[in-house]
PDB file of C-alpha atoms in Angstrom:
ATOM      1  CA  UNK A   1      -7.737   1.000   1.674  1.00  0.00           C
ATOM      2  CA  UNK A   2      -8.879  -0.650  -1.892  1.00  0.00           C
ATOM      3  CA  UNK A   3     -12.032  -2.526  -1.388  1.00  0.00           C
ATOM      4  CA  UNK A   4     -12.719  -5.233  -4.052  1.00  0.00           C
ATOM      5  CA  UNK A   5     -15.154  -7.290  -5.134  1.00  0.00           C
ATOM      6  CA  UNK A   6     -14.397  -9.570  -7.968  1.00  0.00           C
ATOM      7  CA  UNK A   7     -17.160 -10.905 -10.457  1.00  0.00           C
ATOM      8  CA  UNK A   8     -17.508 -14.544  -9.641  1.00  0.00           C
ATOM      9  CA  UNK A   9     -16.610 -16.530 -13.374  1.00  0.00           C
ATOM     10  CA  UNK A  10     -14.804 -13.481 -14.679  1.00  0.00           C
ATOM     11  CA  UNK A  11     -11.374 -12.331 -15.429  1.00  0.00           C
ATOM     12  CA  UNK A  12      -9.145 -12.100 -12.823  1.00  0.00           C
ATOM     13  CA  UNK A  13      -8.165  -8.791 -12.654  1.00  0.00           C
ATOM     14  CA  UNK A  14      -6.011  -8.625  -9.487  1.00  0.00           C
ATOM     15  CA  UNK A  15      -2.124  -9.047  -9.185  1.00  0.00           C
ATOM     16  CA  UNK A  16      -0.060  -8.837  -6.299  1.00  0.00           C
ATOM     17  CA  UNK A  17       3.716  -8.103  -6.112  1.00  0.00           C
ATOM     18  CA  UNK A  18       5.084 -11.517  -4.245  1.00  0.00           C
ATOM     19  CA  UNK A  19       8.933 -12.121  -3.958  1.00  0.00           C
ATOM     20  CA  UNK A  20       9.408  -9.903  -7.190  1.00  0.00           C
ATOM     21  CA  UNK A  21       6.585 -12.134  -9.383  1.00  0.00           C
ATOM     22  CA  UNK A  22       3.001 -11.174  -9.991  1.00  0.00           C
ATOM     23  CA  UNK A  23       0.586 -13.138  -8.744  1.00  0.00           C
ATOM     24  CA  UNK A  24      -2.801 -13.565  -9.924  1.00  0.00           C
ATOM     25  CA  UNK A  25      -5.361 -13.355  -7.049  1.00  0.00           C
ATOM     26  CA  UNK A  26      -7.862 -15.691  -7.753  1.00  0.00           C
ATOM     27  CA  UNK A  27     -11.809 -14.273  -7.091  1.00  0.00           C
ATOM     28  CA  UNK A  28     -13.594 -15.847  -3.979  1.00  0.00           C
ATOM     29  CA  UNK A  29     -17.617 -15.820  -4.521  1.00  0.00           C
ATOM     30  CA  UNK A  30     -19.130 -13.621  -2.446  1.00  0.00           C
ATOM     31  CA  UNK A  31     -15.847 -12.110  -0.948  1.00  0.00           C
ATOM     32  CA  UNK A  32     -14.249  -8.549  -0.625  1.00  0.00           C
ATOM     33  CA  UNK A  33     -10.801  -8.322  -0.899  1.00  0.00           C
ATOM     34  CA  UNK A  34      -9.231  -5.732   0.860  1.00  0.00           C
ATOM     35  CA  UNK A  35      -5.941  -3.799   0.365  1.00  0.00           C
ATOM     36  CA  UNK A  36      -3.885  -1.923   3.059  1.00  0.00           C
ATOM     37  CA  UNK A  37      -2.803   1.272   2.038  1.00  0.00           C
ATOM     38  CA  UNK A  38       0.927   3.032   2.950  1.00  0.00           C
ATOM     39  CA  UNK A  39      -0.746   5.358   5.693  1.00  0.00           C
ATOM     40  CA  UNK A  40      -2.415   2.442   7.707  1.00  0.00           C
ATOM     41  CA  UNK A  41       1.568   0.970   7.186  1.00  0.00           C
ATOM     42  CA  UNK A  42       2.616   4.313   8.794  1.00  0.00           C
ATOM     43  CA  UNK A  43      -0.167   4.437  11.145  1.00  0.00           C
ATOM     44  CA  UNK A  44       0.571   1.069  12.392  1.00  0.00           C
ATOM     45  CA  UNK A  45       4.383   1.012  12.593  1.00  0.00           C
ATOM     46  CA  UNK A  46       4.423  -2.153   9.713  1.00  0.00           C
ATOM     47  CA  UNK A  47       2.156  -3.718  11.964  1.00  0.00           C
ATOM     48  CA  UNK A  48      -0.205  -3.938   8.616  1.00  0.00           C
ATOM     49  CA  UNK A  49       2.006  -3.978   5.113  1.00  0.00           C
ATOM     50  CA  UNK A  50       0.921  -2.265   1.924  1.00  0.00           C
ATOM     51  CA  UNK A  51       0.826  -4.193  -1.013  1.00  0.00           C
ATOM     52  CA  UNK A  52       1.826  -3.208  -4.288  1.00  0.00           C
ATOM     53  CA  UNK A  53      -1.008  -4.363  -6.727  1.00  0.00           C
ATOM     54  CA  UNK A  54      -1.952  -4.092  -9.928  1.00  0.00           C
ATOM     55  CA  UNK A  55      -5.003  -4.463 -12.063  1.00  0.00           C
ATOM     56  CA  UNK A  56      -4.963  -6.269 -15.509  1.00  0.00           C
ATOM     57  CA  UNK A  57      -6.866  -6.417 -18.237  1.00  0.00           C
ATOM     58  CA  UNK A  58      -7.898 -10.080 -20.023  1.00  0.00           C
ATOM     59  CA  UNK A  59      -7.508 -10.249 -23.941  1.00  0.00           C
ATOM     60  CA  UNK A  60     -11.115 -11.803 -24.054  1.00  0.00           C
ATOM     61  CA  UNK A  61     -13.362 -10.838 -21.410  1.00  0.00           C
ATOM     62  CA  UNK A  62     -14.424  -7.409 -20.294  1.00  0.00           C
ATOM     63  CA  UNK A  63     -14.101  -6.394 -16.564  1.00  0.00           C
ATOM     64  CA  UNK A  64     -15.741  -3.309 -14.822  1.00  0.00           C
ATOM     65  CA  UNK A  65     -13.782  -1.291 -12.269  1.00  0.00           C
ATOM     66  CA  UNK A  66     -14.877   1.386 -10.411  1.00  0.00           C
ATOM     67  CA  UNK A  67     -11.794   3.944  -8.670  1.00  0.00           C
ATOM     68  CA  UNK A  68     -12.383   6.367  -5.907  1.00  0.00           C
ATOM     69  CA  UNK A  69      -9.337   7.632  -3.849  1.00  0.00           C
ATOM     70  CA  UNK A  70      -9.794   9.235  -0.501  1.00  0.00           C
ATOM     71  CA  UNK A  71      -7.284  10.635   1.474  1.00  0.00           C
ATOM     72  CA  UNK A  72      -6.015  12.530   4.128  1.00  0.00           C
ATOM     73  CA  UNK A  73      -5.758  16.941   3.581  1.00  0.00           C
ATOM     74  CA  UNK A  74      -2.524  17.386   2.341  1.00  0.00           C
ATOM     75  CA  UNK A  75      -1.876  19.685   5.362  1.00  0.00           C
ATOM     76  CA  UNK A  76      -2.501  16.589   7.914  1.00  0.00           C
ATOM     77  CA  UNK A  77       0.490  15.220   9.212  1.00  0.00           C
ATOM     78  CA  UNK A  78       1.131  11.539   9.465  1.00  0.00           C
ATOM     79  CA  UNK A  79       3.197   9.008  11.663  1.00  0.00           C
ATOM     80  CA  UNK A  80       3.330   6.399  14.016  1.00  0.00           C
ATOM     81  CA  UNK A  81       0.646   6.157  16.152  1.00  0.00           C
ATOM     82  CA  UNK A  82       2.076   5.764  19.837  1.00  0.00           C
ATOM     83  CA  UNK A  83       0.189   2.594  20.537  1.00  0.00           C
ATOM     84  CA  UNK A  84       1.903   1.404  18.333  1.00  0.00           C
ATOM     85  CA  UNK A  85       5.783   1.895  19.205  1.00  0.00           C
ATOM     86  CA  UNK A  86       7.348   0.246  22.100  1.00  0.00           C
ATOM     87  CA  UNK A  87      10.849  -0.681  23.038  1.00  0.00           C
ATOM     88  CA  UNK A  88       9.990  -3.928  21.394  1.00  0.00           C
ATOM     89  CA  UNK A  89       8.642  -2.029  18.100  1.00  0.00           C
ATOM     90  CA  UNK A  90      11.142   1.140  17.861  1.00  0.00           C
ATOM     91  CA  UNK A  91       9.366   3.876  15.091  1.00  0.00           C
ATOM     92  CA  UNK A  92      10.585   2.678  11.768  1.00  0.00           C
ATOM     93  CA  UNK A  93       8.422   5.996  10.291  1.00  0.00           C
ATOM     94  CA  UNK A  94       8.855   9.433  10.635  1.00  0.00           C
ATOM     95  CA  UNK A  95       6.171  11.961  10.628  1.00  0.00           C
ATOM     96  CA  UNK A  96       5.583  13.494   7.453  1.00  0.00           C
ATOM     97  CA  UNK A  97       2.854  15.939   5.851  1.00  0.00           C
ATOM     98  CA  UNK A  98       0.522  13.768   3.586  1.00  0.00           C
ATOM     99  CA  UNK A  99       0.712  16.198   0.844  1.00  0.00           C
ATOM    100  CA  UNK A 100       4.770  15.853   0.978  1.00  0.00           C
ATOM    101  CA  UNK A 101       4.164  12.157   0.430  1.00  0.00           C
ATOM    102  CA  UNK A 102       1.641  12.640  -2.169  1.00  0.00           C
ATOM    103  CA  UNK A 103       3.991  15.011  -4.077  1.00  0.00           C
ATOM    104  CA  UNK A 104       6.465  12.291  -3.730  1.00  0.00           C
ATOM    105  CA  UNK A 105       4.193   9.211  -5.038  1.00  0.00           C
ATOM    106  CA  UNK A 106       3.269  11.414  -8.284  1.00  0.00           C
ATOM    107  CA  UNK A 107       6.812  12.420  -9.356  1.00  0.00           C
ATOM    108  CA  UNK A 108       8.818   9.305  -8.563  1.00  0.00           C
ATOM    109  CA  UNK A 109       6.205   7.703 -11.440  1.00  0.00           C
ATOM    110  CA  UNK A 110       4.345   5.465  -9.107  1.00  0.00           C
ATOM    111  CA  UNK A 111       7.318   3.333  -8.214  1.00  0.00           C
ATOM    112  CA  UNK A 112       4.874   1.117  -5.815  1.00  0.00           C
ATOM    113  CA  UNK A 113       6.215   0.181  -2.769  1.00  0.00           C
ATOM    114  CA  UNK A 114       9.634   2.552  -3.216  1.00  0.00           C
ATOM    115  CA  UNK A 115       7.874   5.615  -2.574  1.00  0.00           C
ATOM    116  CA  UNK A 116       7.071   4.906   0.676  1.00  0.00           C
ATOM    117  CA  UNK A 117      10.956   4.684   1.790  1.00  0.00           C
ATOM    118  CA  UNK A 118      10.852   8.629   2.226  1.00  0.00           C
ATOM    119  CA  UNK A 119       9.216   8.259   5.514  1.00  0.00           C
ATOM    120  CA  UNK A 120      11.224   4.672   6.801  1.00  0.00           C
ATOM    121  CA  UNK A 121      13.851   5.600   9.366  1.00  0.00           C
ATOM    122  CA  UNK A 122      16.789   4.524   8.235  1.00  0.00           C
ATOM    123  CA  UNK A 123      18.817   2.031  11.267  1.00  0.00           C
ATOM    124  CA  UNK A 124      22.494   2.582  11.625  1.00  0.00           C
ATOM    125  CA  UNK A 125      24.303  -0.902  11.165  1.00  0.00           C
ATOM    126  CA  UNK A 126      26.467  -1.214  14.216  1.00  0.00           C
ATOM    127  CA  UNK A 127      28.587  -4.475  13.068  1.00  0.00           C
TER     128      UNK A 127
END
């Protein structure tokens, strides 16, 4: 999860990725704005998307961020929860150890939302 709370009046410092365009998220007062992360997309089957994000600087006005990453052991292994997949909502993940996917994210040079088609099953076409 990113938590964020933007500085009502300042720079907006948020972009997300949106039909291959950045968009500029605009700050709400007194809002948080949170990000889903790829292992709640796992953990969910899709149910809750990722979204790749970046954060910008503004040629005029300073902005103050503040970056701590938590995250599963890299021994823990990751998948579908079962509530989650029915015969309505086949597994479109497979399990994978979270240090395999972190090993993954670092060397394919943050390629946002790419990485995390490792762990998508891949569907036969049958036409």
């Amino acid at each position: 999860l990113t938590v964020l709370q933007q500085a009502k009046g300042g720079p907006v410092g948020l972009q997300i990725l949106k039909d291959n365009t950045w968009v500029p998220i605009q700050p709400i007062p007194n809002a948080l704005v949170i990000n889903i992360g790829d292992t709640i997309e796992v953990l969910t089957n899709g149910k809750y998307r990722s979204v790749e994000h970046r954060a910008v600087a503004h040629e005029e006005k300073d902005r103050l961020s503040i970056v701590t990453f938590f995250a599963p052991s890299y021994d823990v292994e990751l998948g579908p929860m079962p509530e989650f997949v029915d015969e309505n909502h086949p597994c479109k993940y497979r399990t994978y150890n979270h240090g395999e996917y972190s090993k993954h994210y670092v060397t394919n040079k943050l390629q946002g939302k790419k990485t995390l088609d490792f762990a998508k099953i891949q569907t036969k076409n049958t036409n």
